[in-house]
Coordinates of C-alpha atoms and ligand atoms in Angstrom, one line a residue:
Chain Q
M1 CA 33.3 -10.3 -37.3
S2 CA 31.4 -13.9 -39.4
A3 CA 28.8 -15.6 -38.3
T4 CA 30.4 -18.7 -37.9
E5 CA 32.9 -16.6 -35.0
A6 CA 30.3 -14.6 -33.4
L7 CA 29.3 -18.4 -32.6
I8 CA 33.3 -19.6 -31.2
N9 CA 32.6 -20.5 -27.5
P10 CA 34.1 -18.4 -25.1
E11 CA 36.0 -19.4 -22.2
P12 CA 33.6 -19.5 -20.0
A13 CA 35.0 -17.1 -17.1
K14 CA 35.3 -17.8 -13.3
L15 CA 33.2 -15.6 -11.0
V16 CA 34.9 -14.4 -7.3
V17 CA 32.4 -12.9 -5.2
D18 CA 34.6 -11.4 -1.8
G19 CA 32.3 -10.7 1.7
V20 CA 29.4 -8.6 -0.3
S21 CA 26.5 -6.7 1.7
K22 CA 24.3 -5.4 0.7
S23 CA 21.5 -3.1 2.3
F24 CA 17.9 -2.0 1.3
T25 CA 16.4 1.1 3.3
T26 CA 13.0 0.3 3.6
R27 CA 9.9 2.4 4.8
R28 CA 10.2 -0.5 8.2
G29 CA 14.0 0.6 8.2
K30 CA 16.8 -1.2 7.0
L31 CA 17.5 -4.6 6.1
Q32 CA 20.3 -6.4 5.9
A33 CA 19.8 -8.5 2.0
L34 CA 23.2 -9.4 1.8
D35 CA 25.6 -10.1 5.7
N36 CA 29.2 -11.2 4.4
V37 CA 28.3 -12.7 1.6
S38 CA 31.9 -15.3 0.3
L39 CA 31.4 -17.7 -3.2
T40 CA 33.1 -18.9 -5.9
V41 CA 32.3 -20.1 -9.1
S42 CA 34.9 -21.8 -11.0
E43 CA 35.1 -21.8 -14.9
G44 CA 32.4 -24.3 -16.6
E45 CA 30.8 -24.5 -13.4
F46 CA 27.1 -24.7 -13.0
V47 CA 26.4 -23.5 -9.2
C48 CA 22.7 -23.5 -7.4
L49 CA 21.8 -21.0 -5.0
V50 CA 19.1 -22.6 -2.5
G51 CA 17.3 -20.9 0.3
P52 CA 13.5 -19.2 1.5
S53 CA 12.3 -16.6 -0.3
G54 CA 13.8 -13.3 1.1
C55 CA 17.4 -14.4 1.3
G56 CA 19.1 -12.2 -0.7
K57 CA 19.7 -15.2 -3.9
S58 CA 17.7 -12.2 -6.6
T59 CA 20.3 -9.7 -4.9
L60 CA 23.6 -11.9 -5.2
L61 CA 22.1 -12.2 -8.9
N62 CA 21.6 -8.5 -9.6
L63 CA 24.8 -7.7 -8.0
I64 CA 26.9 -10.0 -10.5
A65 CA 25.5 -8.7 -12.9
G66 CA 26.4 -5.3 -12.9
L67 CA 22.7 -4.0 -12.3
D68 CA 23.2 -3.0 -8.5
V69 CA 26.1 -2.6 -6.6
P70 CA 27.0 -3.7 -3.1
D71 CA 27.4 -1.7 0.1
S72 CA 30.8 -3.2 0.7
G73 CA 32.8 -6.0 -0.7
T74 CA 34.1 -6.9 -4.0
L75 CA 32.8 -9.2 -7.0
S76 CA 35.3 -10.0 -10.1
S77 CA 34.4 -12.0 -13.1
D78 CA 38.4 -13.8 -14.4
G79 CA 39.9 -11.1 -12.3
Q80 CA 38.0 -7.9 -14.1
L81 CA 35.9 -6.1 -10.8
I82 CA 32.1 -5.9 -12.2
S83 CA 30.9 -2.2 -12.0
G84 CA 28.3 -2.7 -14.2
T85 CA 26.5 -4.6 -16.6
G86 CA 27.9 -6.3 -19.4
R87 CA 27.4 -8.5 -22.5
E88 CA 29.7 -11.5 -21.2
R89 CA 28.2 -11.3 -18.2
M90 CA 23.8 -12.9 -19.1
V91 CA 21.0 -12.9 -17.4
M92 CA 17.8 -14.7 -17.4
F93 CA 14.6 -13.5 -15.5
Q94 CA 12.6 -15.1 -13.2
E95 CA 9.6 -13.8 -15.6
H96 CA 10.3 -13.7 -18.3
A97 CA 10.9 -10.1 -20.0
L98 CA 11.1 -10.5 -23.1
F99 CA 9.4 -7.0 -25.3
P100 CA 6.1 -7.5 -26.2
W101 CA 6.3 -4.9 -28.8
L102 CA 9.4 -7.3 -30.4
D103 CA 8.7 -10.5 -32.5
V104 CA 10.6 -13.3 -30.9
L105 CA 13.5 -13.6 -33.5
G106 CA 13.5 -8.8 -33.0
N107 CA 13.9 -10.1 -29.2
V108 CA 16.9 -13.0 -29.5
L109 CA 18.5 -10.3 -31.9
F110 CA 18.2 -7.1 -29.3
G111 CA 21.2 -8.4 -28.1
L112 CA 23.1 -8.8 -30.5
K113 CA 22.5 -5.8 -32.9
L114 CA 24.1 -3.4 -29.9
K115 CA 27.4 -6.0 -30.2
P116 CA 30.1 -4.6 -32.9
N117 CA 31.7 -5.7 -35.5
L118 CA 28.3 -7.8 -37.3
T119 CA 26.4 -6.9 -40.0
D120 CA 22.7 -7.8 -40.3
K121 CA 22.6 -10.9 -42.2
D122 CA 25.1 -12.7 -39.1
R123 CA 23.2 -11.4 -36.8
V124 CA 19.7 -12.9 -37.7
E125 CA 22.2 -16.1 -38.8
V126 CA 23.0 -16.4 -35.3
A127 CA 19.9 -15.4 -33.4
K128 CA 18.2 -18.7 -36.0
Y129 CA 20.9 -21.0 -34.5
Y130 CA 19.8 -20.3 -31.0
L131 CA 16.9 -20.4 -31.6
H132 CA 16.7 -23.7 -33.1
L133 CA 18.6 -24.7 -30.6
V134 CA 16.2 -24.4 -28.2
G135 CA 14.3 -25.5 -30.3
L136 CA 11.6 -22.3 -31.8
S137 CA 13.0 -22.7 -35.1
N138 CA 9.3 -22.3 -36.3
F139 CA 8.2 -18.9 -34.2
A140 CA 10.5 -16.9 -35.4
K141 CA 8.2 -15.0 -36.4
A142 CA 6.1 -15.5 -33.7
N143 CA 4.9 -12.8 -31.0
I144 CA 5.2 -13.2 -27.7
H145 CA 1.6 -13.6 -26.3
E146 CA 1.4 -15.7 -28.5
L147 CA 4.2 -18.4 -27.5
S148 CA 3.3 -20.4 -24.0
G149 CA 5.5 -20.5 -21.0
G150 CA 7.9 -23.3 -20.9
M151 CA 8.1 -21.3 -25.2
K152 CA 8.8 -17.9 -23.5
Q153 CA 10.9 -19.2 -21.2
R154 CA 12.8 -21.3 -24.2
V155 CA 13.0 -17.4 -25.7
A156 CA 14.4 -15.9 -22.2
L157 CA 17.3 -18.5 -22.7
A158 CA 17.7 -17.8 -26.4
R159 CA 18.3 -14.3 -26.0
A160 CA 20.2 -15.0 -23.1
L161 CA 22.7 -17.3 -25.1
A162 CA 22.5 -15.0 -28.7
P163 CA 25.3 -12.3 -27.0
N164 CA 27.7 -14.8 -26.2
P165 CA 28.2 -14.5 -22.7
R166 CA 31.1 -16.2 -21.1
V167 CA 29.0 -16.4 -18.0
L168 CA 25.1 -17.8 -17.4
L169 CA 23.0 -15.8 -14.2
M170 CA 19.1 -17.2 -13.8
D171 CA 16.4 -16.7 -11.4
E172 CA 14.4 -19.2 -11.2
P173 CA 13.7 -19.3 -14.8
F174 CA 11.5 -22.6 -15.1
A175 CA 9.1 -21.0 -11.2
S176 CA 6.2 -20.8 -12.7
L177 CA 6.2 -24.1 -15.3
D178 CA 4.6 -26.9 -14.7
A179 CA 6.5 -30.0 -13.8
M180 CA 6.6 -32.2 -17.3
T181 CA 7.7 -29.1 -19.2
R182 CA 10.2 -27.8 -16.6
E183 CA 11.7 -31.6 -16.5
Q184 CA 11.6 -30.8 -20.8
L185 CA 13.6 -28.0 -20.0
Y186 CA 16.4 -30.2 -17.5
E187 CA 17.1 -32.1 -20.1
D188 CA 17.4 -28.8 -23.2
I189 CA 19.6 -26.9 -19.9
Q190 CA 21.7 -30.0 -20.0
K191 CA 22.5 -30.1 -22.9
I192 CA 22.8 -27.2 -24.2
W193 CA 25.4 -26.3 -21.4
A194 CA 27.2 -29.8 -22.2
A195 CA 27.4 -27.8 -26.3
R196 CA 27.9 -24.3 -24.5
K197 CA 29.9 -24.6 -21.9
K198 CA 29.5 -21.3 -19.9
T199 CA 29.8 -20.8 -16.0
I200 CA 26.2 -20.9 -14.7
V201 CA 25.0 -19.2 -11.2
F202 CA 21.0 -20.7 -11.3
V203 CA 18.6 -19.5 -8.3
T204 CA 16.0 -21.9 -7.2
H205 CA 13.7 -22.4 -4.5
N206 CA 13.4 -26.4 -5.6
V207 CA 16.6 -28.4 -3.4
R208 CA 15.3 -31.5 -6.8
E209 CA 15.9 -29.2 -9.4
A210 CA 19.1 -27.7 -7.7
V211 CA 20.9 -31.3 -7.5
C212 CA 19.2 -32.2 -10.7
L213 CA 21.4 -29.7 -12.5
G214 CA 24.4 -28.3 -10.1
D215 CA 27.5 -28.9 -9.9
R216 CA 27.4 -27.8 -6.4
V217 CA 24.3 -26.7 -4.4
V218 CA 25.2 -23.0 -2.1
L219 CA 22.5 -22.8 1.2
F220 CA 20.9 -18.9 1.8
S221 CA 20.0 -18.6 4.8
P222 CA 17.8 -15.6 5.6
N223 CA 17.9 -12.6 7.8
P224 CA 20.8 -11.4 7.3
G225 CA 20.9 -13.6 3.7
R226 CA 24.4 -15.6 4.5
I227 CA 25.9 -18.8 2.8
R228 CA 25.3 -21.9 5.3
E229 CA 26.3 -24.5 4.0
E230 CA 27.4 -26.3 0.4
F231 CA 27.1 -29.2 -1.3
P232 CA 28.9 -30.9 -3.8
V233 CA 27.1 -32.9 -6.6
T234 CA 28.8 -36.0 -8.2
L235 CA 25.9 -37.5 -9.8
P236 CA 26.6 -38.3 -13.1
R237 CA 24.8 -36.8 -16.5
P238 CA 22.7 -36.3 -17.7
R239 CA 21.1 -37.2 -14.7
D240 CA 17.5 -37.8 -14.5
I241 CA 14.9 -35.5 -12.0
N242 CA 13.3 -39.1 -10.7
S243 CA 16.5 -40.9 -10.3
I244 CA 16.8 -42.0 -6.8
Q245 CA 20.2 -41.4 -6.0
L246 CA 19.5 -37.6 -7.0
A247 CA 15.7 -37.7 -4.5
S248 CA 17.9 -39.1 -1.7
L249 CA 21.1 -36.5 -2.1
A250 CA 17.8 -34.0 -2.6
S251 CA 16.2 -34.7 0.6
E252 CA 19.5 -35.0 2.6
I253 CA 20.0 -31.1 1.2
T254 CA 16.5 -30.1 1.9
R255 CA 17.7 -31.7 5.8
A256 CA 20.1 -28.8 5.7
L257 CA 18.3 -26.4 4.5
K258 CA 15.3 -26.8 7.1
S259 CA 18.0 -27.1 10.0
H260 CA 19.1 -23.8 9.0
L261 CA 15.0 -21.9 9.0
P262 CA 15.4 -19.8 12.2
T263 CA 12.5 -21.2 14.9
A264 CA 10.0 -19.8 15.9
Chain H
M1 CA -17.8 -9.2 -47.4
K2 CA -20.7 -10.6 -44.8
R3 CA -19.9 -7.8 -42.8
A4 CA -19.0 -5.5 -45.7
V5 CA -22.8 -6.0 -46.4
V6 CA -24.1 -5.6 -43.7
A7 CA -22.7 -2.1 -43.3
I8 CA -23.9 -1.1 -46.7
L9 CA -27.0 -2.1 -45.5
F10 CA -26.7 0.0 -42.5
F11 CA -26.3 3.5 -43.6
V12 CA -28.3 2.9 -47.1
G13 CA -31.2 2.2 -44.0
L14 CA -30.2 5.6 -43.0
V15 CA -30.3 7.8 -46.1
G16 CA -33.6 5.7 -46.5
I17 CA -35.1 6.8 -43.8
W18 CA -34.1 10.1 -43.9
Q19 CA -35.8 11.1 -47.3
A20 CA -39.5 8.6 -45.8
M21 CA -38.7 12.0 -42.8
V22 CA -39.1 13.9 -45.7
S23 CA -41.1 12.5 -48.2
S24 CA -44.2 11.7 -45.6
G25 CA -43.8 16.0 -46.0
H26 CA -44.1 16.5 -41.2
Y27 CA -40.9 18.9 -41.6
S28 CA -40.5 21.7 -43.1
P29 CA -37.6 20.7 -46.3
V30 CA -36.3 23.8 -44.7
L31 CA -34.7 22.5 -41.7
L32 CA -34.8 19.0 -43.4
P33 CA -34.2 19.1 -47.0
P34 CA -34.1 16.0 -49.1
P35 CA -30.7 14.0 -49.4
G36 CA -30.9 14.7 -52.9
D37 CA -30.3 18.3 -52.2
V38 CA -27.3 17.6 -49.7
W39 CA -26.5 15.7 -52.4
H40 CA -26.2 18.2 -55.2
Y41 CA -25.0 21.0 -52.7
L42 CA -21.6 18.8 -52.3
V43 CA -21.5 17.8 -55.8
E44 CA -21.6 21.6 -56.4
A45 CA -19.4 22.7 -54.2
A46 CA -17.1 20.5 -55.3
K47 CA -17.4 20.9 -59.4
S48 CA -16.3 25.3 -58.2
G49 CA -13.1 23.5 -56.2
E50 CA -15.0 25.8 -53.2
L51 CA -14.8 22.4 -51.0
A52 CA -11.5 21.3 -52.7
K53 CA -10.4 24.1 -51.4
A54 CA -11.8 24.8 -48.0
T55 CA -11.0 20.6 -46.9
A56 CA -7.1 22.2 -48.2
V57 CA -7.1 24.8 -46.1
T58 CA -8.7 23.3 -42.8
T59 CA -6.3 19.9 -42.6
K60 CA -3.6 21.9 -43.3
R61 CA -4.4 23.6 -40.1
L62 CA -4.4 20.8 -38.5
L63 CA -2.0 18.6 -39.5
I64 CA 0.5 21.2 -39.1
G65 CA -0.3 22.4 -35.2
Y66 CA -1.3 18.6 -35.0
F67 CA 2.5 17.4 -36.2
A68 CA 3.8 20.2 -34.5
G69 CA 1.9 19.2 -30.9
C70 CA 3.0 15.6 -31.1
L71 CA 6.6 16.9 -31.6
L72 CA 7.1 19.2 -28.6
G73 CA 5.2 16.6 -26.5
L74 CA 6.6 13.8 -27.0
P75 CA 9.6 14.9 -26.0
L76 CA 8.5 16.4 -24.0
G77 CA 7.0 13.9 -21.6
L78 CA 9.6 12.0 -21.7
L79 CA 11.7 13.6 -20.5
T80 CA 9.1 15.1 -17.6
A81 CA 8.9 11.4 -16.6
R82 CA 12.3 11.0 -16.2
S83 CA 13.2 14.2 -14.2
K84 CA 12.2 15.2 -10.6
Y85 CA 12.4 18.5 -11.3
L86 CA 10.3 18.6 -14.4
N87 CA 7.8 16.7 -13.3
D88 CA 7.3 19.0 -10.7
T89 CA 7.5 21.7 -13.1
V90 CA 5.9 21.4 -16.7
G91 CA 4.4 18.1 -15.6
V92 CA 1.7 19.7 -13.1
L93 CA 1.6 23.1 -15.7
A94 CA 1.1 19.8 -18.3
L95 CA -1.8 18.7 -16.4
G96 CA -4.1 21.8 -15.9
L97 CA -3.9 23.1 -19.6
Q98 CA -5.0 20.0 -20.3
T99 CA -7.8 20.8 -18.3
L100 CA -8.8 23.8 -20.0
P101 CA -11.1 22.9 -23.0
S102 CA -8.6 23.7 -25.5
V103 CA -11.2 26.2 -27.1
C104 CA -10.4 28.4 -24.1
W105 CA -7.6 29.1 -26.2
V106 CA -8.9 30.7 -28.6
P107 CA -9.4 34.3 -27.7
L108 CA -5.9 34.1 -27.0
A109 CA -4.6 33.0 -30.2
L110 CA -6.6 35.3 -31.9
L111 CA -5.2 38.4 -29.1
W112 CA -2.0 38.0 -29.8
F113 CA -1.4 36.5 -33.4
G114 CA -4.4 38.1 -35.5
Q115 CA -7.1 36.7 -37.4
T116 CA -4.3 34.4 -39.4
E117 CA -3.3 30.9 -40.2
A118 CA -0.9 31.1 -37.0
A119 CA -4.0 31.6 -34.1
M120 CA -5.4 28.7 -36.0
Q121 CA -2.1 26.7 -35.6
F122 CA -1.3 27.8 -31.8
V123 CA -5.2 26.9 -31.0
V124 CA -4.9 22.9 -32.7
I125 CA -1.1 23.0 -30.8
M126 CA -2.4 23.6 -27.4
G127 CA -4.9 20.6 -28.0
T128 CA -2.4 18.3 -29.3
L129 CA 0.6 19.0 -26.7
W130 CA -0.4 18.9 -23.3
S131 CA -2.7 15.4 -24.1
V132 CA 0.1 13.7 -25.6
L133 CA 2.9 14.8 -22.9
I134 CA 0.7 13.5 -20.4
A135 CA 0.5 10.4 -22.1
V136 CA 3.9 9.7 -22.5
E137 CA 4.8 10.5 -19.2
N138 CA 1.9 8.5 -17.9
G139 CA 3.6 5.3 -20.0
V140 CA 6.6 5.8 -19.1
K141 CA 5.7 5.9 -15.7
N142 CA 3.7 2.9 -15.3
L143 CA 6.8 0.4 -17.0
P144 CA 7.9 -2.4 -15.6
P145 CA 11.6 -1.5 -14.8
L146 CA 12.3 -5.5 -15.5
Y147 CA 12.5 -4.4 -19.5
V148 CA 15.1 -1.6 -19.0
R149 CA 17.2 -4.0 -16.7
A150 CA 16.7 -6.6 -19.3
A151 CA 17.5 -4.5 -21.8
R152 CA 21.2 -3.0 -19.0
T153 CA 22.2 -7.0 -19.7
M154 CA 22.0 -6.8 -22.6
G155 CA 24.5 -3.9 -23.9
S156 CA 21.9 -1.3 -23.9
K157 CA 21.8 2.3 -22.5
G158 CA 21.4 6.2 -22.7
T159 CA 19.2 7.3 -25.9
H160 CA 19.1 3.6 -26.9
T161 CA 17.8 2.5 -24.3
L162 CA 14.8 5.5 -24.8
T163 CA 14.1 5.1 -28.1
H164 CA 14.8 1.1 -28.1
V165 CA 12.5 0.4 -24.7
I166 CA 11.0 3.2 -22.7
L167 CA 9.6 4.5 -26.3
P168 CA 8.0 1.0 -28.0
A169 CA 7.2 -0.7 -24.8
S170 CA 5.2 2.6 -24.2
L171 CA 3.7 2.5 -27.6
P172 CA 0.5 2.1 -26.2
Y173 CA 0.0 4.8 -23.3
V174 CA 1.2 7.2 -27.3
I175 CA -0.8 5.8 -29.2
S176 CA -4.6 7.0 -27.2
G177 CA -2.5 10.3 -26.4
M178 CA -2.0 10.7 -30.0
K179 CA -5.6 9.5 -30.4
Q180 CA -7.3 12.1 -27.5
G181 CA -4.9 14.7 -28.5
W182 CA -5.6 15.0 -32.4
A183 CA -10.4 14.7 -31.1
F184 CA -9.0 18.1 -28.9
A185 CA -7.2 19.6 -31.8
W186 CA -10.0 18.7 -34.5
R187 CA -13.0 20.3 -31.2
S188 CA -11.3 22.9 -31.1
L189 CA -9.9 23.7 -34.9
M190 CA -13.4 23.8 -35.6
A191 CA -15.2 25.6 -32.8
A192 CA -12.9 28.6 -34.1
E193 CA -12.9 27.9 -37.7
I194 CA -17.0 28.5 -37.0
F195 CA -17.1 31.4 -34.6
V196 CA -14.0 33.6 -36.2
T197 CA -13.7 34.8 -39.8
I198 CA -9.9 33.6 -40.4
L199 CA -8.8 35.9 -42.9
T200 CA -6.0 33.9 -44.7
G201 CA -8.3 31.1 -45.4
V202 CA -11.7 30.4 -45.8
G203 CA -11.9 26.2 -43.9
L204 CA -14.8 23.9 -43.6
G205 CA -15.8 25.6 -40.2
H206 CA -16.7 29.2 -42.5
I207 CA -18.6 27.6 -44.6
L208 CA -21.0 25.8 -41.7
H209 CA -21.4 29.0 -40.9
Y210 CA -22.3 31.4 -44.3
G211 CA -25.0 27.7 -44.8
R212 CA -26.5 29.0 -41.3
E213 CA -26.9 32.5 -42.3
L214 CA -27.9 31.3 -45.1
N215 CA -30.4 28.8 -44.3
A216 CA -29.0 27.0 -46.1
M217 CA -29.9 23.4 -44.5
D218 CA -28.6 21.7 -47.6
Q219 CA -25.1 23.4 -47.1
V220 CA -24.8 22.7 -43.4
L221 CA -26.0 18.9 -43.6
G222 CA -23.2 18.8 -46.4
I223 CA -20.3 20.2 -44.9
M224 CA -20.9 17.8 -41.6
L225 CA -20.8 15.3 -43.9
V226 CA -17.5 16.3 -45.0
L227 CA -16.6 16.3 -41.6
V228 CA -17.6 13.2 -40.4
V229 CA -15.7 11.6 -43.5
I230 CA -12.3 13.5 -42.3
G231 CA -12.5 12.2 -39.3
L232 CA -13.1 8.2 -40.1
L233 CA -10.3 9.0 -42.6
A234 CA -8.4 10.7 -40.2
D235 CA -8.8 7.3 -37.3
K236 CA -8.0 5.3 -40.4
L237 CA -5.2 6.7 -41.8
L238 CA -3.4 7.5 -38.7
F239 CA -4.4 5.4 -36.0
S240 CA -5.8 1.8 -37.5
P241 CA -2.3 0.7 -38.1
W242 CA -0.4 1.9 -35.2
E243 CA -3.9 0.4 -33.2
S244 CA -3.8 -3.2 -35.2
F245 CA -0.1 -3.3 -34.2
I246 CA -0.5 -3.0 -30.9
H247 CA -2.5 -6.0 -31.0
R248 CA -1.0 -7.9 -32.6
R249 CA 1.7 -7.3 -31.1
W250 CA 0.1 -7.5 -27.3
G251 CA -2.1 -9.7 -27.8
T252 CA -5.0 -7.3 -26.7
A253 CA -8.1 -7.3 -27.2
R254 CA -10.1 -5.7 -30.8
N255 CA -11.7 -3.1 -28.6
Ligands
ATP301 N1 14.8 -2.6 -4.1 C1 14.6 -3.8 -2.7 N2 14.4 -2.4 -2.4 C2 13.6 -2.6 -1.1 N3 13.6 -4.3 -0.6 C3 14.5 -5.3 -1.4 C4 15.0 -4.2 -2.9 N4 14.9 -5.6 -3.1 C5 15.2 -6.2 -2.4 N5 14.3 -6.6 -1.4 C6 15.0 -7.5 0.0 O1 15.9 -7.8 0.0 C7 15.5 -9.0 0.5 C8 16.6 -10.2 0.0 O2 15.0 -10.2 -1.6 P1 15.7 -11.4 -3.1 O3 15.2 -10.9 -3.9 O4 17.1 -11.2 -3.1 O5 15.0 -12.5 -2.5 P2 16.0 -14.2 -2.7 O6 15.7 -15.0 -2.4 O7 16.1 -13.9 -4.6 O8 13.2 -14.2 -2.9 P3 12.9 -14.6 -4.0 O9 13.2 -16.8 -3.3 O10 11.2 -15.0 -3.3 O11 13.1 -15.3 -4.9 C9 13.8 -9.4 1.0 O12 13.9 -8.6 2.0 C10 13.4 -7.7 -0.3 O13 12.5 -7.8 0.6
MG302 MG1 14.5 -13.5 -5.9

């Protein structure tokens, strides 16, 4: 395989989550993180999962990633049962999870080095392509601690994109960033999504963020974690997070979200 | 440049104070020989080849024992951190033996191996092994699980995760454990060389010991100086490159 071939975009995958339950045994007893959750994400769709803290969004993402196994139910990617992690499903974690012992380029190369049939020269070329895509060409040799929070998330994005996955799983990737940086990243992520069509599952607390990015917003409620409602978003792209239509849809969803909260 | 000047001035000043104390005549020259005498001794010992030979004997014992200790301690530390059973057995053993001052191994080593190189290397290994083992174990146990999970999503598993994620991620712990192991090994070797005559080679510790027997203070001070230089060199050659790598990558402040 050459670098050019490694950059050819694969078909995005279709994800099917079917009747998945997952519980954790804690010191305070059994905790039902997910209860009979079913969700279908079609090829190339951008789905946002929204819900209050503890409703099992990260748990679901980890299951799709293949990092954990469900108690019952099945998950599949393009009809293939998910039984472990796989390079076609890459994850961007809430904390950037970059490796401090490697420089920026080394981090982006990590997954590529595990990809067979590529020469090291091609791997570097591919890594540099993605660093350029996230606007960090000049920081290939920088150490992780020298980057700002937003830059770290960009590197994490480049690292997740580099093995050319068909699915991108993003767990509140921008939660710890300031509003300005986030808005810049919304634009970037939409551009990248347009350029490199992926199926994306994006977890967030921020309803506006979900409406800005998603084709569909899925509402979760906690105790036990369940899907309550879904909202298609048909606003034209690229979307501006400050637009009025976006804001009014977001407030509608926020109202729905509040109505699902357990009343004390 | 300025820092070098300050450092040179400092050490020249120290020698100056030493010389001044000797010149004042308050101290017996037998107990406090002038710096010139110590220098003279070192030059003579270097010329006769005695110094080089003893340095070679001592550093060989130290290096062989130290690297053997690290080579054992690294994988054992990784294993004890990853396995409950090894943790309850080897881990506890290591914790106990690490508290034992390593010079306490000398009598046992002499009885087992006689007055030989093997006895000296055994003492050095015992000084190194347990500190390195415990440091590696600590490093691995304190590893954020997120690193391993992130690596798994990119297709890393088994030995690759071990060598490319777990080991480099615990590098700060590993290096400080290796440094501590070095200090223990070096101290116990010197203690052994000073108190026991080893038939297979005369090390720096022996010469130091003879210096006392002969009341040759210039020899005692000269050898002490050599020991200090070896210690500094080891630090610069063995650990400094790693430490500056860690400081650069992790962004921790230089101590
Ligand atoms: N490894 C675990 N062990 C025990 N309990 C867990 C574990 N992982 C998650 N949980 C519990 O499962 C529930 C769902 O957790 P999850 O992390 O999926 O929530 P979340 O929706 O991602 O929340 P947040 O928005 O705060 O990230 C929580 O109550 C959490 O305490
Ligand atoms: Mg979460």
